[in-house]
PDB file of C-alpha atoms and ligand atoms in Angstrom:
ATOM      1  CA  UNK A 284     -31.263 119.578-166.066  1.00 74.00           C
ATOM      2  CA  UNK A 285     -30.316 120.115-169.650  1.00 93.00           C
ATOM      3  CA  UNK A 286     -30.188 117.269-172.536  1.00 97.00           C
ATOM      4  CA  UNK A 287     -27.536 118.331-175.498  1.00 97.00           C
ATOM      5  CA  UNK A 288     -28.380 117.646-178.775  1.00 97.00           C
ATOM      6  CA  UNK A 289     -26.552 114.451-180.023  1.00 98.00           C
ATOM      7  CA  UNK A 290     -24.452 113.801-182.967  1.00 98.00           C
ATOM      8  CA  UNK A 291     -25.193 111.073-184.853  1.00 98.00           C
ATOM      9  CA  UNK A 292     -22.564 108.666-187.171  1.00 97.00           C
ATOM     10  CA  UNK A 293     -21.650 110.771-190.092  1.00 97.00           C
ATOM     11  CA  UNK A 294     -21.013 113.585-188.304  1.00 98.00           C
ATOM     12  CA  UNK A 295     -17.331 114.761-188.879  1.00 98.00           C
ATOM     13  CA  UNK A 296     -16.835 116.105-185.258  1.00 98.00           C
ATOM     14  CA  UNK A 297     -17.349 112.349-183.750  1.00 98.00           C
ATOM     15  CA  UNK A 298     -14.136 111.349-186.139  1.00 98.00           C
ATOM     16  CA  UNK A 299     -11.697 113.664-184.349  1.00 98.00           C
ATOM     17  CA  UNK A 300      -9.587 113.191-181.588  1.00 98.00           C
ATOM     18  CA  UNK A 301     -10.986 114.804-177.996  1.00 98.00           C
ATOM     19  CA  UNK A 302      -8.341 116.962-176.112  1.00 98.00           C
ATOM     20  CA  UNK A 303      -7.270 116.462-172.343  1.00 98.00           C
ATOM     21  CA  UNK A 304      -9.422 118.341-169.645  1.00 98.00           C
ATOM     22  CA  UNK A 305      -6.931 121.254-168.563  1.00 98.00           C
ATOM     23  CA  UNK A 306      -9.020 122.320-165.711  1.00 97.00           C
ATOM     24  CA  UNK A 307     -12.270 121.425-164.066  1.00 98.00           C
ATOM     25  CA  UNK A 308     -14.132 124.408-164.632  1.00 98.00           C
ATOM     26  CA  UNK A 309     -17.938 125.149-163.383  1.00 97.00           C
ATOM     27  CA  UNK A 310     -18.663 125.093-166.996  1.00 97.00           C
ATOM     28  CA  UNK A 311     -16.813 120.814-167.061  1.00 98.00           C
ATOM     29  CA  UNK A 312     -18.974 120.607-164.028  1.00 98.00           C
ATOM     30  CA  UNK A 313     -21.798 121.793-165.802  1.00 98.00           C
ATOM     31  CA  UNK A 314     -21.036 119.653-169.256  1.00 98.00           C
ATOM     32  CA  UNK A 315     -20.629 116.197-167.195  1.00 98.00           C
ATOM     33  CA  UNK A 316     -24.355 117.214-165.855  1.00 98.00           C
ATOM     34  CA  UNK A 317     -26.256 117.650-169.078  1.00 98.00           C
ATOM     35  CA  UNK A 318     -24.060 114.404-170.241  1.00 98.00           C
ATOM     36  CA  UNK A 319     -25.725 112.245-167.824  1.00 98.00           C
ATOM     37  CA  UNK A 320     -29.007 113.871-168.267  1.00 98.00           C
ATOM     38  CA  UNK A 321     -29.035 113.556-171.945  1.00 98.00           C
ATOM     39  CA  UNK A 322     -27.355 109.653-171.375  1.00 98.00           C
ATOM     40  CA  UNK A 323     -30.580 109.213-169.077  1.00 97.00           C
ATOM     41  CA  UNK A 324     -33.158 110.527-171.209  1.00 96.00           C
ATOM     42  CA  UNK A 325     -32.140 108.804-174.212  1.00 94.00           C
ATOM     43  CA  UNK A 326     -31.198 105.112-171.624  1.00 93.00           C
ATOM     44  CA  UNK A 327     -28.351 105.161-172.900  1.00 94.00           C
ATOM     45  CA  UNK A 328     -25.742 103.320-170.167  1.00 97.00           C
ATOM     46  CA  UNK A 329     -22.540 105.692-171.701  1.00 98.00           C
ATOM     47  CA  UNK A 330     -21.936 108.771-173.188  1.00 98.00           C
ATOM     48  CA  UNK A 331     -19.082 110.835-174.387  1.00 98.00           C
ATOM     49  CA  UNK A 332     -18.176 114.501-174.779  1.00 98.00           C
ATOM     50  CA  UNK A 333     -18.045 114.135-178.754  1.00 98.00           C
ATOM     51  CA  UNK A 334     -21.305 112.588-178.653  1.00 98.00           C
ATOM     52  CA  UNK A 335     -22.734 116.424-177.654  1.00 98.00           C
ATOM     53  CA  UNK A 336     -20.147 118.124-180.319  1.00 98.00           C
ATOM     54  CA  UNK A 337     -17.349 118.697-177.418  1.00 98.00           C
ATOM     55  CA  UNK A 338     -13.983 117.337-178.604  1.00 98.00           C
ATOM     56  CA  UNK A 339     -12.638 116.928-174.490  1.00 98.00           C
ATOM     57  CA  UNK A 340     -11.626 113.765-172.733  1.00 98.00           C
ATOM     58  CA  UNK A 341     -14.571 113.359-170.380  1.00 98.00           C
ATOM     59  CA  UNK A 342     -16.967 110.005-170.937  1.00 98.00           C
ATOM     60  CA  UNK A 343     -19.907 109.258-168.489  1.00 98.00           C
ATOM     61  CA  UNK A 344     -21.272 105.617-168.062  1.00 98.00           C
ATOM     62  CA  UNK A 345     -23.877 104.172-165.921  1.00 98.00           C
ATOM     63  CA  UNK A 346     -23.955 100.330-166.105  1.00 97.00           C
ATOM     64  CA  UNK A 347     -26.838 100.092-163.484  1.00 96.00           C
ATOM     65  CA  UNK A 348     -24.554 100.905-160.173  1.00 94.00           C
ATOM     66  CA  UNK A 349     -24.704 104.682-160.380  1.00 97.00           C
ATOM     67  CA  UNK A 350     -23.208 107.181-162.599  1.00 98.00           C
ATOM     68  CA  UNK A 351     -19.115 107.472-163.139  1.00 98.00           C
ATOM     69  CA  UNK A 352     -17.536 110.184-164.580  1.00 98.00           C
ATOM     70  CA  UNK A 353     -14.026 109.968-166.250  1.00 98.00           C
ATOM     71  CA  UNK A 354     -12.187 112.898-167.038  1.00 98.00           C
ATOM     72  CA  UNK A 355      -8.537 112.274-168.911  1.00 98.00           C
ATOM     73  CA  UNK A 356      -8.959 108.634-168.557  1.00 98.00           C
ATOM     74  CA  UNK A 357      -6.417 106.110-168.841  1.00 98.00           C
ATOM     75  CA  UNK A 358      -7.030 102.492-169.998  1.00 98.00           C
ATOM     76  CA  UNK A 359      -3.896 100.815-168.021  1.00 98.00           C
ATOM     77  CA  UNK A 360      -5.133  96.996-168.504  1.00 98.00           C
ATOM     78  CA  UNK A 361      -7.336  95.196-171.138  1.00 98.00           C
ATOM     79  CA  UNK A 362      -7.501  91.242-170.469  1.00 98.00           C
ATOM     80  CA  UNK A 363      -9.416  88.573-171.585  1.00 98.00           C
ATOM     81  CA  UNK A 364     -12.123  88.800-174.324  1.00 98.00           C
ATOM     82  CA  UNK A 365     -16.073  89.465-174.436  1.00 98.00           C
ATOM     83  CA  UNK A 366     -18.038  89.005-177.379  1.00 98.00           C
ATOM     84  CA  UNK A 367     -21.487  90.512-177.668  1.00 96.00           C
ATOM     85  CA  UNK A 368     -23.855  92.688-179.162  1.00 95.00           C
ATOM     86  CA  UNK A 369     -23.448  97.098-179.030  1.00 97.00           C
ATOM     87  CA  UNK A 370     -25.363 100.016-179.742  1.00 97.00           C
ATOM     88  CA  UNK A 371     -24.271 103.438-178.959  1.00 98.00           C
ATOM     89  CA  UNK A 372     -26.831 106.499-178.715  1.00 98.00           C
ATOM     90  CA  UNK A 373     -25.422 108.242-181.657  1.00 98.00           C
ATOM     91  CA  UNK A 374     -25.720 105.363-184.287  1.00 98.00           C
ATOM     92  CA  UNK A 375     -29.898 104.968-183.015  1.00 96.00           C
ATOM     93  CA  UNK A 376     -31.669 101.568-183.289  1.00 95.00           C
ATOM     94  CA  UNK A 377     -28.523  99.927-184.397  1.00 97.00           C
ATOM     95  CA  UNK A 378     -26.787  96.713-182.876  1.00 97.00           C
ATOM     96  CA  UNK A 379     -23.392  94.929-183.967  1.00 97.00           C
ATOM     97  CA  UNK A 380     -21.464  92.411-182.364  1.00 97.00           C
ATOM     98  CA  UNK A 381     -17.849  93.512-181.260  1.00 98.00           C
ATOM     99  CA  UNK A 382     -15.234  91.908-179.003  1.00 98.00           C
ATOM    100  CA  UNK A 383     -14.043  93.583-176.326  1.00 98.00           C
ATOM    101  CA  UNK A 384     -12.063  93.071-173.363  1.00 98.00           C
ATOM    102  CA  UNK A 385     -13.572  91.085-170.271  1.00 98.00           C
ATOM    103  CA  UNK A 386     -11.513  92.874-167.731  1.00 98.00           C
ATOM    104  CA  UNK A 387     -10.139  96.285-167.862  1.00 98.00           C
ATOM    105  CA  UNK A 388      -8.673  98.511-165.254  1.00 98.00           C
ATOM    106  CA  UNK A 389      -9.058 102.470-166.104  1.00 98.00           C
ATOM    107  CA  UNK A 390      -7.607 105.521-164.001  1.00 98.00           C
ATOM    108  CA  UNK A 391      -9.378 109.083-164.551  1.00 98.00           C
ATOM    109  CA  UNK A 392     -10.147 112.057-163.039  1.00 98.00           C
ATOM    110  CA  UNK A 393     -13.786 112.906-161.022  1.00 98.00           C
ATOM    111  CA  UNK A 394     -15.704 116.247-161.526  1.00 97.00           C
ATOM    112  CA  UNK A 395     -13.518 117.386-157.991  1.00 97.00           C
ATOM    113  CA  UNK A 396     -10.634 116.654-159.210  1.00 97.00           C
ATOM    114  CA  UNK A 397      -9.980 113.672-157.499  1.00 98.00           C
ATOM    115  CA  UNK A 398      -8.073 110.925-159.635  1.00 98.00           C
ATOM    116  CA  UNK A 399      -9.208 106.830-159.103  1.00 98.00           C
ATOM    117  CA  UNK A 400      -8.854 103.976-160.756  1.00 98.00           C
ATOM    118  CA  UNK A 401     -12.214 101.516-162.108  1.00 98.00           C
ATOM    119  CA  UNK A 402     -11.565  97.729-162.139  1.00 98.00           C
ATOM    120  CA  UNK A 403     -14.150  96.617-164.734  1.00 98.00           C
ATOM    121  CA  UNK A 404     -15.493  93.581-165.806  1.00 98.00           C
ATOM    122  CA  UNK A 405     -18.107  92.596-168.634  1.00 98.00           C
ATOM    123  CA  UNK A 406     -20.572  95.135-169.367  1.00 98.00           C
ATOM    124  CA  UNK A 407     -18.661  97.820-167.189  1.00 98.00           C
ATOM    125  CA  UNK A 408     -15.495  97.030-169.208  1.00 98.00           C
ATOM    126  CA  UNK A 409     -17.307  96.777-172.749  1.00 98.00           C
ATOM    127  CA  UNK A 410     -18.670 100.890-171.836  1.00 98.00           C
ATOM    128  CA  UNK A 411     -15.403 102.044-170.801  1.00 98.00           C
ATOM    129  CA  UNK A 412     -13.668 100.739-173.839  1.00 98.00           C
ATOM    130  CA  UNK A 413     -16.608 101.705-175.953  1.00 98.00           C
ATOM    131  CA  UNK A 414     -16.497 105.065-174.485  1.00 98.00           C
ATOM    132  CA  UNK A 415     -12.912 105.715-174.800  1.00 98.00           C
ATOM    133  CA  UNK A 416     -12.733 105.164-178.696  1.00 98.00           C
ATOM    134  CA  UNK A 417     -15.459 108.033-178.757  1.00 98.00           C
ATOM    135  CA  UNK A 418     -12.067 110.116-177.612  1.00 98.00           C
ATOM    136  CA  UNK A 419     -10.080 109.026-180.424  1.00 98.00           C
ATOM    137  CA  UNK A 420     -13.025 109.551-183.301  1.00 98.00           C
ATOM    138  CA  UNK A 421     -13.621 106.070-183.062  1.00 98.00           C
ATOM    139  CA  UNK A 422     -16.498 104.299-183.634  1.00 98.00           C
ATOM    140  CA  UNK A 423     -18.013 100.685-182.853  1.00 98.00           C
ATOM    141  CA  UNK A 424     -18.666  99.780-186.446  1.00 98.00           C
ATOM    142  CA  UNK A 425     -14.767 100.121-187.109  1.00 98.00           C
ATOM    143  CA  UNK A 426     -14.098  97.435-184.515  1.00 98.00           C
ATOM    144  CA  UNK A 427     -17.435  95.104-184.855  1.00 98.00           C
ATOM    145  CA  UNK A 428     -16.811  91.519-185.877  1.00 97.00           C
ATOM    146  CA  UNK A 429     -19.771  92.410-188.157  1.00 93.00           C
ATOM    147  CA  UNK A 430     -22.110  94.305-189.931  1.00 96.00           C
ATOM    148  CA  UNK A 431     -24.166  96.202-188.271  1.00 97.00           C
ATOM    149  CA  UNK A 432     -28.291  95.737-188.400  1.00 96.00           C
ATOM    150  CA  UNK A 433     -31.545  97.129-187.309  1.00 95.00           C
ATOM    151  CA  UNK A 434     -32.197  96.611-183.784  1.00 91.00           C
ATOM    152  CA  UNK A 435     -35.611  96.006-185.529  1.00 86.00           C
ATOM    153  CA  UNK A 436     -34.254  93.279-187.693  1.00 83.00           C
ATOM    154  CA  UNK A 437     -33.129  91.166-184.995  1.00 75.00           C
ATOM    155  CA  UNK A 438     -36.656  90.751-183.661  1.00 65.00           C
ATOM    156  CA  UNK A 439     -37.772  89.178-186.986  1.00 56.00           C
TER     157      UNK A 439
HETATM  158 NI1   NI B  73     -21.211 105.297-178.339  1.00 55.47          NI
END
């Protein structure tokens, strides 16, 4: 068990673009481990290679059913439309309200290689989407309907 050290928003590395997994090496294996146990510690429900200053295509997201790993993930469908309140561990104690898609179906790669294919709904669909702009430097406030507040304010 290892937690990473997080980057948080203004931190140039989480504005690049990641680069596709070559080859799923023992050290992958061993990234995708400390990315779940650093998503754990900090109950997070999805995490991203960035998010521990890697620049690779590998997100992790656990929306309550077990933990997922995608490695060189695809997004092949987006339908429909959510609208609802996001955090994400590297912007802390921060909430904003983005629309996402309802449904989306995403094909990736597991830590053995082995490629599949998610068909997500709601809050499985809002992490995968949310996750997979953390591969292209982007970030939830660029897509929120609006600002975004203290998790602290909202409880006022
Ligand atoms: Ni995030």
């Amino acid at each position: 068990m290892a937690i990473r050290n997080l980057r948080f928003e203004g931190d140039p590395l989480l504005r690049k673009v990641s680069k596709e997994v070559k080859e799923i090496t023992p050290r992958i294996k061993e990234l995708v481990q400390d990315m779940l146990d650093t998503m754990y510690e900090d109950d997070g429900v999805g995490l991203a290679a960035p998010q521990v200053g890697v620049l690779k295509r590998i997100f992790v997201i656990d929306v309550g059913d077990g933990p997922v790993t995608f490695i060189n993930p695809t997004i092949t469908l987006k339908e429909g439309e959510q609208t609802g309140s996001e955090g994400c561990l590297s912007l802390p104690n921060k909430v904003a309200i983005v629309t996402r898609p309802n449904h989306v179906v995403c094909e990736a790669t597991n830590v053995d290689g082995e490629k599949f294919t998610v068909d997500a709904t709601e809050l499985f669909a809002r992490a995968i989407c949310h996750e997979y702009d953390h591969l292209d430097g982007i970030l939830y406030p660029d897509v929120a309907d609006g600002p975004v507040v203290d998790v602290d304010d909202l409880e006022d």
